[in-house]
PDB file of C-alpha atoms and ligand atoms in Angstrom:
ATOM      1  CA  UNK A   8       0.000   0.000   0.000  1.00 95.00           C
ATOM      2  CA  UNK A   9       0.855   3.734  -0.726  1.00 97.00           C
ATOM      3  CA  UNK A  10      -0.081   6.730   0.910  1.00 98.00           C
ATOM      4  CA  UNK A  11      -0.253   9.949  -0.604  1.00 98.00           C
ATOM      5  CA  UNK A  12      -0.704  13.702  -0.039  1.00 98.00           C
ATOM      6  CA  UNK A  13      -1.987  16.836  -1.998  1.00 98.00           C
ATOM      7  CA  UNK A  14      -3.004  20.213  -1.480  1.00 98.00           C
ATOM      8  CA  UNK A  15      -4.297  22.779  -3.825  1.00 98.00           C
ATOM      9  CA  UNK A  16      -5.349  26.615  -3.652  1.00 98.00           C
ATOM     10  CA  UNK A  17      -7.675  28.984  -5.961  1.00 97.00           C
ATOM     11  CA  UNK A  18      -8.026  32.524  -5.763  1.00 98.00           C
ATOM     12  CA  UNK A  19     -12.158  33.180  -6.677  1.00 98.00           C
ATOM     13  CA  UNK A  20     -12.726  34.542 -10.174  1.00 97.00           C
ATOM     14  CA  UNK A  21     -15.637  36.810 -11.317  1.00 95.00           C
ATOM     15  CA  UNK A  22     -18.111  35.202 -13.788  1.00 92.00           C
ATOM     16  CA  UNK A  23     -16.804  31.791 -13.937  1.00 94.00           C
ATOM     17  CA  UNK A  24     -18.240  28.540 -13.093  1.00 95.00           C
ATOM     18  CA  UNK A  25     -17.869  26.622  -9.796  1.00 97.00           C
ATOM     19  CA  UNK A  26     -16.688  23.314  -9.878  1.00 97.00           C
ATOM     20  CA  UNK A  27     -15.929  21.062  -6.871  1.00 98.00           C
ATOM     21  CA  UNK A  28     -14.955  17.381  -7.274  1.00 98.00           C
ATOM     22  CA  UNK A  29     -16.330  16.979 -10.686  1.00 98.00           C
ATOM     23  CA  UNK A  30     -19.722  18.908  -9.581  1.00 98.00           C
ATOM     24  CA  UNK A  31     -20.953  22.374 -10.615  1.00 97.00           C
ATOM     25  CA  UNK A  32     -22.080  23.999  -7.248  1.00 97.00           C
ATOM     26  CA  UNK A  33     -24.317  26.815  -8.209  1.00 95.00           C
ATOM     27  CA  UNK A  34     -24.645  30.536  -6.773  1.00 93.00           C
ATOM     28  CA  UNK A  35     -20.710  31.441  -6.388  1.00 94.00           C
ATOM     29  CA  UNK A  36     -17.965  31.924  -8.254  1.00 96.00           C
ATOM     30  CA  UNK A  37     -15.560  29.799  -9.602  1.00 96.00           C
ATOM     31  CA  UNK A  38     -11.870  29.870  -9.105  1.00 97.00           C
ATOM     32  CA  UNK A  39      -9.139  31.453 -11.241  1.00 95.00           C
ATOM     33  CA  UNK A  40      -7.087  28.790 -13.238  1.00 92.00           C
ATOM     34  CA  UNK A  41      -5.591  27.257 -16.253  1.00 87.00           C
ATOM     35  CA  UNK A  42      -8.223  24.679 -16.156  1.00 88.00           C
ATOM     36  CA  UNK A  43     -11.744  24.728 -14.847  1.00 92.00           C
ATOM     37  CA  UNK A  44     -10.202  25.947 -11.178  1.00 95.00           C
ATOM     38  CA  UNK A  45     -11.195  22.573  -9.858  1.00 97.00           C
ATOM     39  CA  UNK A  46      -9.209  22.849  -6.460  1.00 98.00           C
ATOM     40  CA  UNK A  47     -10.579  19.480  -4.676  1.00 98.00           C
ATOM     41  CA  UNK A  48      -9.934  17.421  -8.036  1.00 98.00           C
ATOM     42  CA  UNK A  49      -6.367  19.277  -8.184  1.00 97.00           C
ATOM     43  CA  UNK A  50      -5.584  18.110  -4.747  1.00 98.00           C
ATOM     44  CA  UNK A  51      -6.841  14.799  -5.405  1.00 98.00           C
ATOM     45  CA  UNK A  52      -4.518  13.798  -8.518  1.00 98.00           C
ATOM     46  CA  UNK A  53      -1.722  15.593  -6.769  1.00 98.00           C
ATOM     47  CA  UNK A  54      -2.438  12.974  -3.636  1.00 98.00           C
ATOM     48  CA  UNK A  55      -2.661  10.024  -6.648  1.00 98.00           C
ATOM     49  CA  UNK A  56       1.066  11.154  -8.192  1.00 98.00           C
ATOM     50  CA  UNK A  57       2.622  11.629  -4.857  1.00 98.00           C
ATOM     51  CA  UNK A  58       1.437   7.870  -3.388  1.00 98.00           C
ATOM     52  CA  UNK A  59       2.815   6.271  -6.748  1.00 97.00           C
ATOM     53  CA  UNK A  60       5.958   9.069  -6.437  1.00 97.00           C
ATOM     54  CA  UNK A  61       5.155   9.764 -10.159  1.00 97.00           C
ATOM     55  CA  UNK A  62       5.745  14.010  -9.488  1.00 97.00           C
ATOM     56  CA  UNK A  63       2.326  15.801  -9.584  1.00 96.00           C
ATOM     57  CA  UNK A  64      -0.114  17.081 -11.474  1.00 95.00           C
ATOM     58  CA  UNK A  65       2.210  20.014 -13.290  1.00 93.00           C
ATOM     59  CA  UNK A  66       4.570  17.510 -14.328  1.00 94.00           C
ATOM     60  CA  UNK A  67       1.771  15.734 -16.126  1.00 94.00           C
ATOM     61  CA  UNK A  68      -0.569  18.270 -17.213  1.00 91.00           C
ATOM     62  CA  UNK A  69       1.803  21.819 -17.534  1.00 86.00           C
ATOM     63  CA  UNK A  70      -0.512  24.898 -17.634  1.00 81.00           C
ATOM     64  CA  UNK A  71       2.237  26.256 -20.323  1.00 81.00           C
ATOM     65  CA  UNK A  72       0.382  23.739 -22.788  1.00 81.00           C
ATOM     66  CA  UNK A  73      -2.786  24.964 -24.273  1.00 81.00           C
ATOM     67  CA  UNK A  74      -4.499  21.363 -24.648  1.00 80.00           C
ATOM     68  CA  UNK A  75      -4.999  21.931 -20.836  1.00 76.00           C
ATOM     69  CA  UNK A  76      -6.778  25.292 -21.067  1.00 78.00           C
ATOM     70  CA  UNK A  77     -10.068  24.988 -19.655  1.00 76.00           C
ATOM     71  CA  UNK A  78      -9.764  21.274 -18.760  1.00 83.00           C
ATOM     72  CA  UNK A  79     -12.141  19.703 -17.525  1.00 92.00           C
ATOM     73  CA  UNK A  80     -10.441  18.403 -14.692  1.00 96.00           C
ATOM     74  CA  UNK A  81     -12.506  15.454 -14.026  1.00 97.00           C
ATOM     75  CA  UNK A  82     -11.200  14.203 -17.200  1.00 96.00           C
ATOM     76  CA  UNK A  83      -7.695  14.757 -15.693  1.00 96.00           C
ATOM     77  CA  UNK A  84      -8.485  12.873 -12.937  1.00 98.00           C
ATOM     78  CA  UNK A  85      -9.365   9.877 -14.977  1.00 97.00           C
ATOM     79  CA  UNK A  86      -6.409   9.913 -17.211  1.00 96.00           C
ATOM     80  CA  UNK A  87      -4.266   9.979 -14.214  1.00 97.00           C
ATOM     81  CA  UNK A  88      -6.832   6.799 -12.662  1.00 98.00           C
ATOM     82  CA  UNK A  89      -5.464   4.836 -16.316  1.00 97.00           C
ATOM     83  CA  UNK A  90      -1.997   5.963 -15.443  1.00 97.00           C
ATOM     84  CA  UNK A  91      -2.090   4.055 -12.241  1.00 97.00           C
ATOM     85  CA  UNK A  92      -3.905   1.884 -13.358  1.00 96.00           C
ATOM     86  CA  UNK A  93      -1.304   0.903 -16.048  1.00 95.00           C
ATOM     87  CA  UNK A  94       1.355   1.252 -13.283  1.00 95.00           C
ATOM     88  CA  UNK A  95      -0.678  -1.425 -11.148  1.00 95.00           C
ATOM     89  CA  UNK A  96      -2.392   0.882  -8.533  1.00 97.00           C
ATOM     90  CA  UNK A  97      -5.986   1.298  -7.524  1.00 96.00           C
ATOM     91  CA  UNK A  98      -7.302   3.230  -5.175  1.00 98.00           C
ATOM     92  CA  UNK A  99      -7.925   2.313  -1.497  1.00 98.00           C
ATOM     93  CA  UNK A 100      -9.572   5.406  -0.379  1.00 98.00           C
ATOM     94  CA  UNK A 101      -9.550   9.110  -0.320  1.00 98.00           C
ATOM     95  CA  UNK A 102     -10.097  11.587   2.589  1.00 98.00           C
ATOM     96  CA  UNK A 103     -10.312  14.930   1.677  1.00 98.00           C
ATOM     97  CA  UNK A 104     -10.980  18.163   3.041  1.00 98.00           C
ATOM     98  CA  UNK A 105     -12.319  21.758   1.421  1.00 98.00           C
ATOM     99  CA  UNK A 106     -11.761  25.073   3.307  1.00 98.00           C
ATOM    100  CA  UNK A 107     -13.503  27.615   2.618  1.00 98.00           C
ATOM    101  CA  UNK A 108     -16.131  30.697   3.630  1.00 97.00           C
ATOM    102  CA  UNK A 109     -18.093  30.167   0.995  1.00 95.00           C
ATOM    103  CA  UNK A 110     -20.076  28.193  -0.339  1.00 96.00           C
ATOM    104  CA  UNK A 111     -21.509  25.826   2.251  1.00 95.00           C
ATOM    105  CA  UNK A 112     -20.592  22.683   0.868  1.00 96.00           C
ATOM    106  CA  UNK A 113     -22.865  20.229   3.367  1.00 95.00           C
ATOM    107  CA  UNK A 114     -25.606  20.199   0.838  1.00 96.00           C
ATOM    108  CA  UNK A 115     -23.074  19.453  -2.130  1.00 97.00           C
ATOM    109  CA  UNK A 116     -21.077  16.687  -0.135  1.00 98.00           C
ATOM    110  CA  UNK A 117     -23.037  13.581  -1.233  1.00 97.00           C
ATOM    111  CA  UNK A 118     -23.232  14.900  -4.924  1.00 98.00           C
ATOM    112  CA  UNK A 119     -18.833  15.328  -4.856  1.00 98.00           C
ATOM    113  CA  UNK A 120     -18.425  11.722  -3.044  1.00 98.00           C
ATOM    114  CA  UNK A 121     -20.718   9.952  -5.959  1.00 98.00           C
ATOM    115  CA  UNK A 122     -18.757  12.386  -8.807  1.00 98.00           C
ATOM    116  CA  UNK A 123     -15.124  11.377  -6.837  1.00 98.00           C
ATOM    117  CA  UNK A 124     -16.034   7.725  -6.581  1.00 98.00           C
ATOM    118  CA  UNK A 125     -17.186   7.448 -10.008  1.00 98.00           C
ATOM    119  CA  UNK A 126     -13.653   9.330 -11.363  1.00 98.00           C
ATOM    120  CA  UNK A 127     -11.919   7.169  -8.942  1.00 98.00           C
ATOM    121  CA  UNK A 128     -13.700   4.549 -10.049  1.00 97.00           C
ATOM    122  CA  UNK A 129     -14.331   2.676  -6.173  1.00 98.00           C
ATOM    123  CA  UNK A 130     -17.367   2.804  -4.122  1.00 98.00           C
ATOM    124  CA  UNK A 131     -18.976   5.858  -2.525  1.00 98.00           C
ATOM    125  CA  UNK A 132     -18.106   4.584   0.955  1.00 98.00           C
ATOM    126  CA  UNK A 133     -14.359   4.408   0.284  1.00 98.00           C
ATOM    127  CA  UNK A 134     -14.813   8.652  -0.412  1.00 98.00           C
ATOM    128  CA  UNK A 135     -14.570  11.138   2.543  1.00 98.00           C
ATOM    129  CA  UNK A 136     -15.116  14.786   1.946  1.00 98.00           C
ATOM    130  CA  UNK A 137     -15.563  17.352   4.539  1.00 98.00           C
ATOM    131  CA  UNK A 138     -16.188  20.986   4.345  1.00 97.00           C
ATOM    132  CA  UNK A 139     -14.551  23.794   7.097  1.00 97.00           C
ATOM    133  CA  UNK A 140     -14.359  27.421   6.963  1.00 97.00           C
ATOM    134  CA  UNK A 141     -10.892  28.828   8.117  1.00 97.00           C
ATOM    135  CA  UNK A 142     -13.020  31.036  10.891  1.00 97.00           C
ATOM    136  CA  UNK A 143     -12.478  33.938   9.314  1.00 96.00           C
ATOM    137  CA  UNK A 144      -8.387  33.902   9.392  1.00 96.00           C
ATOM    138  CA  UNK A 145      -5.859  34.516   6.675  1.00 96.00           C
ATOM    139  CA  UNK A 146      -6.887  35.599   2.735  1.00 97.00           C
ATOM    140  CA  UNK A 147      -8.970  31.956   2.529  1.00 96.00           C
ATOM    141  CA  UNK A 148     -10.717  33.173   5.726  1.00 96.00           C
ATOM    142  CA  UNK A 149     -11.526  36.589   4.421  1.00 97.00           C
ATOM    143  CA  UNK A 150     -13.331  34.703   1.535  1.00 96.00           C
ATOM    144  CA  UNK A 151     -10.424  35.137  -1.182  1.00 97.00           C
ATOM    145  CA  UNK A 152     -10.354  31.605  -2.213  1.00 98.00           C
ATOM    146  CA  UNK A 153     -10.573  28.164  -1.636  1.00 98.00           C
ATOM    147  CA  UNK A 154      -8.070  25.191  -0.269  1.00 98.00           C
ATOM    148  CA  UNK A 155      -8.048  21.633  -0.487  1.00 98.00           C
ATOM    149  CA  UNK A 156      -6.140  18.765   1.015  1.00 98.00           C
ATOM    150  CA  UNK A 157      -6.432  15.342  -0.053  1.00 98.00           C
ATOM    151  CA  UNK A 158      -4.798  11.936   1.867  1.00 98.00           C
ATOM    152  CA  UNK A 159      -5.392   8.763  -1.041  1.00 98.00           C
ATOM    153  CA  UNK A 160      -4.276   5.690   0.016  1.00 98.00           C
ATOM    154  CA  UNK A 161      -3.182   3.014  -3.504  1.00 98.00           C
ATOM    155  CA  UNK A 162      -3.117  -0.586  -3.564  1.00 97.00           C
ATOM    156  CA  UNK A 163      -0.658  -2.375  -5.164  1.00 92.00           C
ATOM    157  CA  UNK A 164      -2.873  -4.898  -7.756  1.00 85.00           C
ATOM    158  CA  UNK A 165      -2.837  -7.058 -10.979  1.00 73.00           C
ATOM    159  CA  UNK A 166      -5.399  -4.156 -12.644  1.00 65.00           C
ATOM    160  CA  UNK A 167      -2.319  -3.063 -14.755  1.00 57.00           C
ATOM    161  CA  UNK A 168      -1.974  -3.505 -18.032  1.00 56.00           C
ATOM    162  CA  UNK A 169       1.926  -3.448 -18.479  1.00 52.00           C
TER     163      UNK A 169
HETATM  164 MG1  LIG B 204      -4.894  23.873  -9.099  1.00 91.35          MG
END
């Protein structure tokens, strides 16, 4: 087994989309970025590189190269779910935590599990999210942006296809 760590952080962005762990969340902005400013997803394939020690998601999907502009990073997420996969890994679990003034994400948690699980492709029950605010401390507390951590834990299989 692996263990793996990643953390991710979005300034907000006028006029754009929100998108958390593969789900549009409306009634807020969305975050500034290369791709679709997916911060949880970001912090989630970051987690995935760093348990198989194959560098993170820059290394693998540079914002200097224009296929990646506007990504849909739940596609990224996938691609880098193959690249495991080919390498032999699938996922154990994820735990994962959002900070953040706003939005509340309670009422969006079950909808970003399902989305995770699905990209992840393991059951819902093996996906932990969780939603704080940063009580009003620091730039993410004063409702600048959004962070994300994400712990993934890989097993070791025969799922590869190298
Ligand atoms: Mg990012």
């Amino acid at each position: 087994m692996r263990v793996g760590f990643g953390y991710d952080s979005h300034v907000f962005e006028a006029g754009k989309p929100l998108v958390l762990g593969g789900v549009a969340i409306p009634g807020c902005d969305g975050l500034k970025a290369h791709s679709d400013g997916d911060v949880l997803i970001h912090a989630v394939i970051d987690a995935l590189f760093g348990a198989a020690a194959l560098g993170d998601i820059g290394s693998h999907f540079p914002d200097s190269d224009e296929r990646w502009r506007g990504a849909d990073s739940a596609r990224l997420l996938s691609q880098t779910v193959d690249e495991l996969a080919r390498r032999g890994f699938r996922v154990g679990n994820l735990d994962a935590t959002v900070i953040c003034e706003r939005p509340r994400l309670r009422p969006h948690v079950d909808a970003i599990r399902g989305r995770l699980a699905a990209l992840l492709r393991v059951d819902a029950s093996r996906v932990s999210v969780k939603g704080k605010t940063n009580e009003g401390m620091d730039a993410v507390g004063a409702g600048a942006g959004i962070v994300a951590h994400a712990a993934v834990l890989l097993e070791e299989c025969n799922c590869g296809i190298m």
